[in-house]
CSV table of C-alpha atoms in Angstrom, one decimal:
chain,number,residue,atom,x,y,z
A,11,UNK,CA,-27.1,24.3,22.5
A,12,UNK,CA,-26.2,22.6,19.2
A,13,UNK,CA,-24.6,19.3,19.5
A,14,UNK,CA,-22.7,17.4,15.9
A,15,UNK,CA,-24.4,14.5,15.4
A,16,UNK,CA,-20.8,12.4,13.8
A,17,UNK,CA,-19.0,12.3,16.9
A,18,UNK,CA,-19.3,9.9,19.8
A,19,UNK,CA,-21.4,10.6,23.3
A,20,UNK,CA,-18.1,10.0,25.2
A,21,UNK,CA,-16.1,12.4,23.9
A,22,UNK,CA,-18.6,15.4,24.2
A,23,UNK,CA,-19.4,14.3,27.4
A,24,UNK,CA,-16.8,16.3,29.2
A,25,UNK,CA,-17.2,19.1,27.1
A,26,UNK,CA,-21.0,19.7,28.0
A,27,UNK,CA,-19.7,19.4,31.7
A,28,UNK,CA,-16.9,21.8,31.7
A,29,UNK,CA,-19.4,24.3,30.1
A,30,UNK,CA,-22.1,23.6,32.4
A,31,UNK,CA,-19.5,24.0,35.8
A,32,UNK,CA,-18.4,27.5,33.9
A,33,UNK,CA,-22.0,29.1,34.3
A,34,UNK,CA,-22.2,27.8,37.7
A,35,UNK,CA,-25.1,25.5,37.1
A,36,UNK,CA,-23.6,22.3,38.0
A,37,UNK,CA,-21.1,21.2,40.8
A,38,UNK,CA,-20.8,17.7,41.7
A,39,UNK,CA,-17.2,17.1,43.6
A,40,UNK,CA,-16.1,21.2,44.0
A,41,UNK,CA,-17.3,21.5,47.5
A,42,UNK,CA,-17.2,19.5,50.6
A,43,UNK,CA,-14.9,17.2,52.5
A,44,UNK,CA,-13.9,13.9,51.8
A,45,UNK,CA,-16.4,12.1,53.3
A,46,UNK,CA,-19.2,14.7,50.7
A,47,UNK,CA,-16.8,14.1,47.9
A,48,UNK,CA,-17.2,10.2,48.2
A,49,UNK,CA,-21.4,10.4,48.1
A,50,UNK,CA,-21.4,12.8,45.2
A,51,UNK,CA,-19.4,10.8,42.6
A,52,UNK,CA,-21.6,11.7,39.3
A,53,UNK,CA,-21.8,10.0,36.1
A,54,UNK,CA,-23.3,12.3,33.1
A,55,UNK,CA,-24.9,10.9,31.0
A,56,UNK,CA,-27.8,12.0,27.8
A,57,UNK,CA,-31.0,11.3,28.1
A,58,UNK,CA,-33.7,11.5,25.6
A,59,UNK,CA,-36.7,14.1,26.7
A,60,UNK,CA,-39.3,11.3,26.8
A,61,UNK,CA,-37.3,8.3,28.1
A,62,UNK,CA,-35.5,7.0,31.3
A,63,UNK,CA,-32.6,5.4,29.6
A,64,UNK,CA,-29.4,6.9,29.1
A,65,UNK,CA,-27.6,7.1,25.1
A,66,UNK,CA,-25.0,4.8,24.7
A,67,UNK,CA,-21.6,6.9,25.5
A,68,UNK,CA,-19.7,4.8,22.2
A,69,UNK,CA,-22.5,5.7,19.6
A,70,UNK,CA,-22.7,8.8,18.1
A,71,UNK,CA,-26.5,11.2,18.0
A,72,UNK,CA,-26.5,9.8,14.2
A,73,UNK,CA,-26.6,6.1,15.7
A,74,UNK,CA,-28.9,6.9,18.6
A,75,UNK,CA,-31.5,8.3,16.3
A,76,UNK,CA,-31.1,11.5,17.1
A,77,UNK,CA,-32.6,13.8,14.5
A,78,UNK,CA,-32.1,17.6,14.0
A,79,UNK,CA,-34.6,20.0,16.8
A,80,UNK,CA,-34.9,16.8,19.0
A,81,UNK,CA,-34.5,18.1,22.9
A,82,UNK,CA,-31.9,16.1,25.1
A,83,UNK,CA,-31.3,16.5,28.7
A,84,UNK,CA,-28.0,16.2,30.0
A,85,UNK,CA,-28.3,14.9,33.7
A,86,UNK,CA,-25.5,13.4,36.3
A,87,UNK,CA,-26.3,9.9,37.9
A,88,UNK,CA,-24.7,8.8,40.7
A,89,UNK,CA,-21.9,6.3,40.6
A,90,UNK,CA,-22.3,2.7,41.5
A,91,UNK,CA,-19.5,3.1,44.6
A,92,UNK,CA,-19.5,1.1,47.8
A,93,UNK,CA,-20.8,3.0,50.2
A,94,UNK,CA,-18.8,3.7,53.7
A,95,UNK,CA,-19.6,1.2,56.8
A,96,UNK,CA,-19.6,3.4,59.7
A,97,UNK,CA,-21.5,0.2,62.0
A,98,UNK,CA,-21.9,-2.8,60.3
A,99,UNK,CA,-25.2,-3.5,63.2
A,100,UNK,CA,-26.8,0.0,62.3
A,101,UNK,CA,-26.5,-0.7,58.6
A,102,UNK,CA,-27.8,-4.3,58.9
A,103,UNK,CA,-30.5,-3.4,60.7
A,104,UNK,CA,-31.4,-0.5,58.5
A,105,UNK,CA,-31.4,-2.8,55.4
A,106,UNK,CA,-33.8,-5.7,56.7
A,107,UNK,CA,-36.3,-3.0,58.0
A,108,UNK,CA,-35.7,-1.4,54.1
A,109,UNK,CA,-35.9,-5.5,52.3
A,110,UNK,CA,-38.9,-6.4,54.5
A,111,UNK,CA,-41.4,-4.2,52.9
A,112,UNK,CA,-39.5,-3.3,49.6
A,113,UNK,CA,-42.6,-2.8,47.3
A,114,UNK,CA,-44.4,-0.7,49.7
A,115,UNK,CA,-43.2,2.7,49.9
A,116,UNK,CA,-44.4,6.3,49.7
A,117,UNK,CA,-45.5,5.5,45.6
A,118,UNK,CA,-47.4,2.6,46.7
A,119,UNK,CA,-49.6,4.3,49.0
A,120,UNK,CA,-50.3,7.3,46.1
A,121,UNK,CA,-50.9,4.7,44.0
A,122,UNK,CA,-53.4,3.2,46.2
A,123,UNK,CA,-54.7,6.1,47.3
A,124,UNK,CA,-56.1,7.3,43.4
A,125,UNK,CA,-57.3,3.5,42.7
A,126,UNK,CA,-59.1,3.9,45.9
A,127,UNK,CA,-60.7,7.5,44.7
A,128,UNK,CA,-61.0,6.2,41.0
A,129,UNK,CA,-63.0,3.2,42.2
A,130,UNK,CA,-65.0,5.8,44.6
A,131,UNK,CA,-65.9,7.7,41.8
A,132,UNK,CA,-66.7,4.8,39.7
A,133,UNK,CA,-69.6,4.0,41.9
A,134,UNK,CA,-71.2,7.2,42.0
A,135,UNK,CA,-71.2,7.2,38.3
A,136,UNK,CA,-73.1,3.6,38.3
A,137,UNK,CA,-75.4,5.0,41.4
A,138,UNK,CA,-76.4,7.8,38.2
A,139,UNK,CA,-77.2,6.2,35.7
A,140,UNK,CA,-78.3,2.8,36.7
A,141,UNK,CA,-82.2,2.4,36.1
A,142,UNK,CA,-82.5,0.6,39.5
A,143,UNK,CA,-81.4,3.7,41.1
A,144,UNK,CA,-83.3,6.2,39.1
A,145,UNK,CA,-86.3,6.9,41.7
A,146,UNK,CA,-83.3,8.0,43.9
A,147,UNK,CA,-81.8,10.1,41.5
A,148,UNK,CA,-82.1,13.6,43.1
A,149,UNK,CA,-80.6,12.4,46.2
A,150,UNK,CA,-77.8,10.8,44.4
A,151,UNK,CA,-77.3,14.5,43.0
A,152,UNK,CA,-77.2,16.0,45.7
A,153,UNK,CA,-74.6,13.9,47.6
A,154,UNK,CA,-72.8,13.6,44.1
A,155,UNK,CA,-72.6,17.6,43.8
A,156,UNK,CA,-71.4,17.7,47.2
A,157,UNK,CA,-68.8,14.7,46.4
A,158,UNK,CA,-67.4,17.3,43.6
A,159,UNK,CA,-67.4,19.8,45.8
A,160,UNK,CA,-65.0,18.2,48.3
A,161,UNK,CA,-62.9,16.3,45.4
A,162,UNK,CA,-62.3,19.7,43.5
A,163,UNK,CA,-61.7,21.4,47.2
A,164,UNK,CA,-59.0,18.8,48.3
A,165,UNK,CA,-57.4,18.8,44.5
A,166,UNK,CA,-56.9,22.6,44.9
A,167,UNK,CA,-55.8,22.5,48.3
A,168,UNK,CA,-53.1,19.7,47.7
A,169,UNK,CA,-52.0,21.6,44.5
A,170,UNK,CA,-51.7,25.4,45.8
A,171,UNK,CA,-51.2,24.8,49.3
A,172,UNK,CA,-48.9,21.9,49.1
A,173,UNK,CA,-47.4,21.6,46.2
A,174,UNK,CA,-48.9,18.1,45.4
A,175,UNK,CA,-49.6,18.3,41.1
A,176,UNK,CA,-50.2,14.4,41.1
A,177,UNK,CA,-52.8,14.5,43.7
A,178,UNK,CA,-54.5,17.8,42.2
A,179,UNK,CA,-54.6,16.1,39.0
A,180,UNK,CA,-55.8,12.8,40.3
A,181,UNK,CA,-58.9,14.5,42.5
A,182,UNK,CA,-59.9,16.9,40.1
A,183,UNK,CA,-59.8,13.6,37.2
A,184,UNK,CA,-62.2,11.9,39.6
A,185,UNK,CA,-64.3,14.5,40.2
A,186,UNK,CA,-65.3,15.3,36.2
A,187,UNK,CA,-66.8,12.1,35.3
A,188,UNK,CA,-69.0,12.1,38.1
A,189,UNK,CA,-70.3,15.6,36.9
A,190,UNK,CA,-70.5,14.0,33.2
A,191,UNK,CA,-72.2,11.1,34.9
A,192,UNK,CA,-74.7,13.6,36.9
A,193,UNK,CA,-75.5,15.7,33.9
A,194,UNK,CA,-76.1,12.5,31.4
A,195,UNK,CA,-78.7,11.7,33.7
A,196,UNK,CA,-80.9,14.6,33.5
A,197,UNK,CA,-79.7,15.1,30.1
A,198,UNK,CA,-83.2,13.5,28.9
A,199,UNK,CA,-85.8,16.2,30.3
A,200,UNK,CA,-83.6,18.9,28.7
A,201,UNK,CA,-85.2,17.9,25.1
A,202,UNK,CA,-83.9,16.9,22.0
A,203,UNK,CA,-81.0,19.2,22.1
A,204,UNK,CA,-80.4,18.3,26.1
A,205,UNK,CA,-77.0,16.0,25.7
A,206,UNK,CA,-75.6,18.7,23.5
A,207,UNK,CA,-76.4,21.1,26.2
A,208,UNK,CA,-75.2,19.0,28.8
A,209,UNK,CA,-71.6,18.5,27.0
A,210,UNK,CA,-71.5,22.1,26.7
A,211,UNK,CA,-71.7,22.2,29.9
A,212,UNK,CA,-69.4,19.2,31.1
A,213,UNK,CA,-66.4,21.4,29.0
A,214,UNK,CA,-67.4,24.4,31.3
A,215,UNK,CA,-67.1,22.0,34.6
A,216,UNK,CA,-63.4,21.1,32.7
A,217,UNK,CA,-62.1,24.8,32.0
A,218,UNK,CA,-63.7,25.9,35.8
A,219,UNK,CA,-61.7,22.8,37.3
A,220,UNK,CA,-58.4,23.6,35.5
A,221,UNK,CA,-58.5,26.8,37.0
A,222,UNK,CA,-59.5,25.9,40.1
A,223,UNK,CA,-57.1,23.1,41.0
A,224,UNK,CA,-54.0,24.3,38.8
A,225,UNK,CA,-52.9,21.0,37.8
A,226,UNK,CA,-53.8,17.9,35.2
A,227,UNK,CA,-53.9,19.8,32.2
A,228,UNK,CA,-53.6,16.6,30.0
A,229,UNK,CA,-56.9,15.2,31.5
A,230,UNK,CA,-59.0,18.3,31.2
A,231,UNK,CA,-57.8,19.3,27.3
A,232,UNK,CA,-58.8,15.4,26.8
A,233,UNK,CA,-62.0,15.5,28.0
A,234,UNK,CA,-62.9,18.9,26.6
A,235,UNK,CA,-62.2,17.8,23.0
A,236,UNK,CA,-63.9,14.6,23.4
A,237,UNK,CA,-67.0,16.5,25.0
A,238,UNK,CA,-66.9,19.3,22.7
A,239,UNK,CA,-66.8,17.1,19.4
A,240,UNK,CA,-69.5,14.8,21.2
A,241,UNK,CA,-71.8,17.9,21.7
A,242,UNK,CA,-71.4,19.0,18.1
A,243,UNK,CA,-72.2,15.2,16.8
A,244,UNK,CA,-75.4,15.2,19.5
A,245,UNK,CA,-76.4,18.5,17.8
A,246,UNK,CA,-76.3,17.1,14.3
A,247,UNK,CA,-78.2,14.4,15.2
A,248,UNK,CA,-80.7,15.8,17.0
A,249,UNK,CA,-81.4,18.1,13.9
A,250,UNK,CA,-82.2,14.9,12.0
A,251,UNK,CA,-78.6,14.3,10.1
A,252,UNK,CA,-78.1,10.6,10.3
A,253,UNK,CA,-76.0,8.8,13.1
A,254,UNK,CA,-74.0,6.8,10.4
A,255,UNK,CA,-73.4,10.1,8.5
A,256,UNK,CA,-72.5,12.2,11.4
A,257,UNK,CA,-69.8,9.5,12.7
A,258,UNK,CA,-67.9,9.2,9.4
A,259,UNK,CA,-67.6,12.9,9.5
A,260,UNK,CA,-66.4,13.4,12.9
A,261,UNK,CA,-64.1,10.2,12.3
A,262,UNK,CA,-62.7,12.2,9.2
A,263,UNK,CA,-62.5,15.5,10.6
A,264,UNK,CA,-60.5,14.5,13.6
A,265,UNK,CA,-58.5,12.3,11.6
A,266,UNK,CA,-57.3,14.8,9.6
A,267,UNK,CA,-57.5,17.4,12.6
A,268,UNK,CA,-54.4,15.5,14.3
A,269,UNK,CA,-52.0,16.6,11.1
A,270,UNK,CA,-52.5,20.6,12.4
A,271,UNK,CA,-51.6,19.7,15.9
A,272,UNK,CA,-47.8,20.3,15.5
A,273,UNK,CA,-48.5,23.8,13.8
A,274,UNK,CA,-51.3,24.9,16.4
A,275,UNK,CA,-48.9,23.9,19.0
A,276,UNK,CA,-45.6,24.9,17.2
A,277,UNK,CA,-45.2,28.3,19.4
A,278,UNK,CA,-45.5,25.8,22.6
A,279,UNK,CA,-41.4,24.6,23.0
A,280,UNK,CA,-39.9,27.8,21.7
A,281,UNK,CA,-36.3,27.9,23.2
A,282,UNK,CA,-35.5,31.4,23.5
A,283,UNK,CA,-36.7,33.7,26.6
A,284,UNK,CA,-39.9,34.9,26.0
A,285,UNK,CA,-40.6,38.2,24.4
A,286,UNK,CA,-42.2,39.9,27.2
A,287,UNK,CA,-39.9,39.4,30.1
A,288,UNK,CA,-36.4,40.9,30.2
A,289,UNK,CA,-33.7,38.4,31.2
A,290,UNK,CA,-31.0,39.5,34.0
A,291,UNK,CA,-28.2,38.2,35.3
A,292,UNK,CA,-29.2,37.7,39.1
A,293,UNK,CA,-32.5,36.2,38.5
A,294,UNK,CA,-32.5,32.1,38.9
A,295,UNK,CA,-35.9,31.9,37.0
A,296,UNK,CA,-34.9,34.0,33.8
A,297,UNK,CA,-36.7,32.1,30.8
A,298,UNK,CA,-34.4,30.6,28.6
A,299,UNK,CA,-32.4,29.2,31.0
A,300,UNK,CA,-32.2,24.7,30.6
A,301,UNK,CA,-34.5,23.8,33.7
A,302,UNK,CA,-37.2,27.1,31.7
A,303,UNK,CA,-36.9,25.2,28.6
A,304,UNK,CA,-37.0,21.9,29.8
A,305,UNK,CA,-40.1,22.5,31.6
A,306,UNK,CA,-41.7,24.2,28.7
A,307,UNK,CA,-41.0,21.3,25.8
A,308,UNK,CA,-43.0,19.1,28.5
A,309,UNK,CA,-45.8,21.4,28.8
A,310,UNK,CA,-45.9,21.1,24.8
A,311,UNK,CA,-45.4,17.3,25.0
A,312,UNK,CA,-48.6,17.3,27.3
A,313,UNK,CA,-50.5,19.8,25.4
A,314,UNK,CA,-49.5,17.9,22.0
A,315,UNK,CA,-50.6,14.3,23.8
A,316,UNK,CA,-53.8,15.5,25.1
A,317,UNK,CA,-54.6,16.8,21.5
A,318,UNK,CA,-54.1,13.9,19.9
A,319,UNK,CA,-55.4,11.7,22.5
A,320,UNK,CA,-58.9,13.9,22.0
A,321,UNK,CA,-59.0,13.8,18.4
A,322,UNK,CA,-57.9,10.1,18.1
A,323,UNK,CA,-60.4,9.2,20.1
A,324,UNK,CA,-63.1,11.1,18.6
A,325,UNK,CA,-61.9,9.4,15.3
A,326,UNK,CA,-62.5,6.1,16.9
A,327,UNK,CA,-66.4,7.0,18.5
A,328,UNK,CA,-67.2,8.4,14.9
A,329,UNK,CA,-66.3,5.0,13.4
A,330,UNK,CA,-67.3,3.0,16.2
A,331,UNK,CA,-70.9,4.9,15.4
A,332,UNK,CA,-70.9,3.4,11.7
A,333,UNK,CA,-69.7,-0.2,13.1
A,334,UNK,CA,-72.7,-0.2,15.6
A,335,UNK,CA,-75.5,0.7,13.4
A,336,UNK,CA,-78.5,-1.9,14.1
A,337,UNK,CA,-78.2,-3.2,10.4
A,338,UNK,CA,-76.5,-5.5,9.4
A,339,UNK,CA,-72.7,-5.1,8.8
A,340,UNK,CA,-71.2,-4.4,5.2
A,341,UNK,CA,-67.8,-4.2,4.0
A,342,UNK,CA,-68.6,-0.4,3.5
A,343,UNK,CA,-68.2,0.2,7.5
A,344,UNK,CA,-65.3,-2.4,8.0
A,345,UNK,CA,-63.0,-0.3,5.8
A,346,UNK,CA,-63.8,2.7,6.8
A,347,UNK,CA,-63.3,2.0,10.3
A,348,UNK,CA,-60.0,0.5,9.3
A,349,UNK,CA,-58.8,3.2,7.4
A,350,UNK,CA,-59.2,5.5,10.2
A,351,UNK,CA,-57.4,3.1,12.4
A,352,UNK,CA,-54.2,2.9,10.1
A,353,UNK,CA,-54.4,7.0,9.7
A,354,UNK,CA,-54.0,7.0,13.2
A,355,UNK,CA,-51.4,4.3,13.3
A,356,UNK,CA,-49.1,5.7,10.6
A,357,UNK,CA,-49.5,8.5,11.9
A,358,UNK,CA,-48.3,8.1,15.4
A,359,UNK,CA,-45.0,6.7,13.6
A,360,UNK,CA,-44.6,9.9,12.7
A,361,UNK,CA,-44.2,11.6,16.1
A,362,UNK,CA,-41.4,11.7,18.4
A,363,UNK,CA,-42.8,11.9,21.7
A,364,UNK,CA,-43.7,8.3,23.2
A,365,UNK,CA,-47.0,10.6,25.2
A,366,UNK,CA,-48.2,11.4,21.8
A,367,UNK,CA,-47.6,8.0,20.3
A,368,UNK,CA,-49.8,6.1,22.8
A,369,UNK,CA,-52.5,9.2,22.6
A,370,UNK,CA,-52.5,8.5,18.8
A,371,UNK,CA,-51.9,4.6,19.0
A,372,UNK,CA,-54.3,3.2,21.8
A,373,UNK,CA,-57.3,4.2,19.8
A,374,UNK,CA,-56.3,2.6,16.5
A,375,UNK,CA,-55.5,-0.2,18.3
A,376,UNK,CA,-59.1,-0.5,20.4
A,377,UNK,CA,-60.4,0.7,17.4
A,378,UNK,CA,-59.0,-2.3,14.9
A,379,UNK,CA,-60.4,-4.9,17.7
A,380,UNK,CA,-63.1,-3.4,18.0
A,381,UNK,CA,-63.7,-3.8,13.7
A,382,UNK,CA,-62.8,-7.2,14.1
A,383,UNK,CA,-65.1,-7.9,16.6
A,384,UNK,CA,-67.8,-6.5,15.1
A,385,UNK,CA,-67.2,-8.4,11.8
A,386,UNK,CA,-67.3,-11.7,13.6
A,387,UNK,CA,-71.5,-11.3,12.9
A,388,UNK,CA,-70.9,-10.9,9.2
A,389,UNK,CA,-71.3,-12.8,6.0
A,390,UNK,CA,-69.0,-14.8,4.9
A,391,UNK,CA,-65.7,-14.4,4.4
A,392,UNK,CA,-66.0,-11.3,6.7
A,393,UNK,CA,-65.3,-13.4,10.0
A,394,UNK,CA,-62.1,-15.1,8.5
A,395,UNK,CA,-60.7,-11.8,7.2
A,396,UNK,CA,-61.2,-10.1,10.4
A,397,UNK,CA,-59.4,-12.9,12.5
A,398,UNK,CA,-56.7,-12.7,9.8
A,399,UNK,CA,-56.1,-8.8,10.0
A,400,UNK,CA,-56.0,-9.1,13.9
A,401,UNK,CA,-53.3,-11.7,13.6
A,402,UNK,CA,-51.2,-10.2,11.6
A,403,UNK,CA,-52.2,-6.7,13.4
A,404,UNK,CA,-50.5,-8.4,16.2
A,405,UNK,CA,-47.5,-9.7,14.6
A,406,UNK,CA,-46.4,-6.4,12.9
A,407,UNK,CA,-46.5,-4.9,16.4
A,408,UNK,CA,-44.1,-7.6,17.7
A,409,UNK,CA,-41.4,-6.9,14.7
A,410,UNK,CA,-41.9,-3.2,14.8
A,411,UNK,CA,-41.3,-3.3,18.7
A,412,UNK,CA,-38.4,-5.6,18.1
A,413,UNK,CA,-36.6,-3.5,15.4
A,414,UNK,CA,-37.6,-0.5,17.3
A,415,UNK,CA,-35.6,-1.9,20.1
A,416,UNK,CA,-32.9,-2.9,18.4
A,417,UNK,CA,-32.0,0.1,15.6
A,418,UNK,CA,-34.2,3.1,14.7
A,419,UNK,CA,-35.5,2.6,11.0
A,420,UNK,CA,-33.7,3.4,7.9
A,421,UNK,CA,-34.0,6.2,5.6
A,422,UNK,CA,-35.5,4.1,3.1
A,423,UNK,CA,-38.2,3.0,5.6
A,424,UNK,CA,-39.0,6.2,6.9
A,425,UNK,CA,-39.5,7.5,3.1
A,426,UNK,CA,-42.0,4.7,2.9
A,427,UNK,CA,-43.4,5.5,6.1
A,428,UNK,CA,-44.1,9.1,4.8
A,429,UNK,CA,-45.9,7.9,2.1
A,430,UNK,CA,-48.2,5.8,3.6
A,431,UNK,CA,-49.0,7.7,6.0
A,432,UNK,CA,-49.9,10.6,3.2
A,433,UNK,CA,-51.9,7.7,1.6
A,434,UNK,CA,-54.0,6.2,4.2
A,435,UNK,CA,-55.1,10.1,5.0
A,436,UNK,CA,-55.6,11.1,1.3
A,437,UNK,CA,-58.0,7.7,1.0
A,438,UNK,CA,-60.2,8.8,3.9
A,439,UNK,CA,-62.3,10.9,1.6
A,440,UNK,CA,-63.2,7.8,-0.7
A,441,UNK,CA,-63.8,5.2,2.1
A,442,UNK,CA,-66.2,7.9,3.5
A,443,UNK,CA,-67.5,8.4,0.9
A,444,UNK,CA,-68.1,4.5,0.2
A,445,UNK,CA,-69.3,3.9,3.8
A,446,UNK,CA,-72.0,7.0,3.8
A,447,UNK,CA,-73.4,5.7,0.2
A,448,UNK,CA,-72.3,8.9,-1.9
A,449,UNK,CA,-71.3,7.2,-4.7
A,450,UNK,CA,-74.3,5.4,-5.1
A,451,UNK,CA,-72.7,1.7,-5.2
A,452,UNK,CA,-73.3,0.8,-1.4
A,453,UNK,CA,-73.7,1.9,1.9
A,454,UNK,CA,-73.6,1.1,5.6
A,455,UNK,CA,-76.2,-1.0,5.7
């Protein structure tokens, strides 16, 4: 449904309601007695797809921000009414045993429950790969095989059984690294090629887990386009193609590989029924309907973040690889590594989705500290200027966060935004090309 962006939230608010109680899907005080009627006092409100907070009823779409093909749900909160006293002893009682242990709750105890199996998994990994354990290391396997086996059993069960996603997600999450873990280990007899073998197969463990379990998509397209882009980069350099080299290009290529994300995905959050199933009138799960399409624009959101979040960070071990050569550190490397970190950045500006932004964000961030860091063992003036770019790093997040907060951006700033953005990816090719030592005036070392 189209909604005019020039006319306030308040006023189409009872519009959007009347239409959605004519096609039956919403009913908040039709049915029921009194006593149902006073517990079911709803306040509609508009929500953005990616946040929790309501639109401000007096502002119109235009003021929110809204811009034209952005989803909004329309959703009914309960009303802030006093609720009915039936026995003021029962009720008292009820709320002290409620106040006594108010952060502790079903959430808390998930919560606890994945640190726990995080931490478990944790160890195993440190058990594989520690050199103190590595006389041990085929009976670590073996009980680290049959840990997977009983994490990617239980993460199945809890999905297809019982309906649990999180906890699908969560097990089968824990259960890959340990396999990455496992195979890194034994990756060294395999032979020169063995660590691109052993990703290859690390992104078969991923696709075989997903299919498996049913649930924690984002995870698994993460990890598979980390691994694959890791295998192809252990490939090159195992066929003699310098480290330094091979990082700049796979900091480039991914760079530039988040720009096609939006088109490879575009088909994703279409909002008509789908083309191969017929829609009928007594079907509750025709496509199309709002709770089909909602669900679908999140599977793209997910699909779009775990992109990005692969190929960002991809960008960031490339250039990482050319800040961590053992020689000593050049301006070459620096700006590469910060170019690709305000490609990212600019970039994630550019998305709508705050899922994508932080997949896109995070890395340029680590990434930029990271450079920094690194430049602290440089010549002169290198340290200075790298304390100075994280300072003032830090202080253009604070005012963009603040303004962000306060009004979305202008026209003129997102024109400028645009344009940067085209900028710092256009000047990637240069800055390799600086950093790699095609042009003959320097180099990474």
């Amino acid at each position: 449904m189209a909604l005019p962006l020039d006319i306030p939230i308040a006023s189409l608010t009872p519009l959007l309601v009347e239409l959605m109680q004519s096609d039956g899907t919403a009913r908040s005080d039709e049915a029921g007695d009194g006593s149902a009627k006073e517990g079911t006092r709803d306040l509609w409100v508009l929500r953005r797809s990616d946040a929790d907070e309501s639109l401000v009823p007096d502002a119109t779409l235009r003021d929110a921000g809204v811009i034209d093909g952005e989803l909004l749900s329309f959703r009914a909160m309960s009303a802030l009414t006093v609720p009915t006293l039936f026995d003021d002893v029962v009720d008292a009682a009820a709320q002290l045993n409620k106040a006594a242990h108010v952060g502790w709750g079903a959430e808390a105890a998930r919560a606890m429950t994945f640190a726990a199996v995080t931490m478990a998994s944790a160890a195993w990994i440190y058990f594989l790969l520690s050199p103190v354990f590595a006389p041990n290391l085929k009976a670590i396997t073996g009980v680290s095989i049959a840990w997977i086996l009983a994490l990617v059993g239980a993460g199945a069960l809890a999905n297809r059984t019982y309906g649990q996603r999180s906890i699908g997600a969560a097990l089968g999450w824990a259960a890959l690294p340990i396999a990455a873990a496992m195979i890194a280990a034994w990756a060294p007899e395999w032979g020169v090629y063995g660590l691109a073998a052993g990703c290859l197969v690390v992104l078969v463990l991923a696709a075989a887990f997903f299919r498996i379990i049913g649930s924690g998509r984002w995870g698994y397209l993460t990890a598979g386009g980390v691994v694959g882009l890791t295998g192809v980069a252990s490939a090159a350099s195992a066929a003699g193609i310098d480290a330094a080299t091979v990082g700049v290009v796979v900091a480039v290529a991914s760079t530039l590989a988040c720009r096609a994300v939006p088109h490879l995905t575009s088909g994703l959050d279409g909002m008509g029924p789908r083309p191969t199933e017929v829609a009928r009138p007594d079907d509750d799960s025709v496509p199309g309907t709002p709770l089909d399409v909602w669900e679908r624009v999140r599977e793209a959101v997910v699909t779009r973040s775990a992109l990005y979040t692969a190929l960002s960070s991809s960008a960031g071990l490339g250039a990482a690889a050319v800040l961590l050569e053992p020689v000593p550190l050049q301006w070459p490397a620096v700006a590469f590594a910060l170019g690709v970190a305000t490609a990212l950045a600019l970039y994630a500006h550019a998305v709508a989705a705050a899922a994508e932004r932080m997949g896109l964000g995070i890395p340029a961030v680590a990434l930029v500290v990271l450079a920094c860091w690194r430049a602290q063992g440089g010549d002169e003036p290198m340290p200075v200027a790298a304390f100075a770019l994280l300072l003032v790093t830090a202080v253009a997040f604070v005012i963009i966060g603040a303004r962000a907060e306060s009004a979305p951006a202008s026209r003129r700033m997102v024109t400028v935004l645009a344009y940067l953005n085209y900028l710092s990816a256009a000047a990637l090719i240069p800055l390799a090309a600086w950093a790699i030592g095609c042009d003959g005036s320097a180099g990474a070392s």
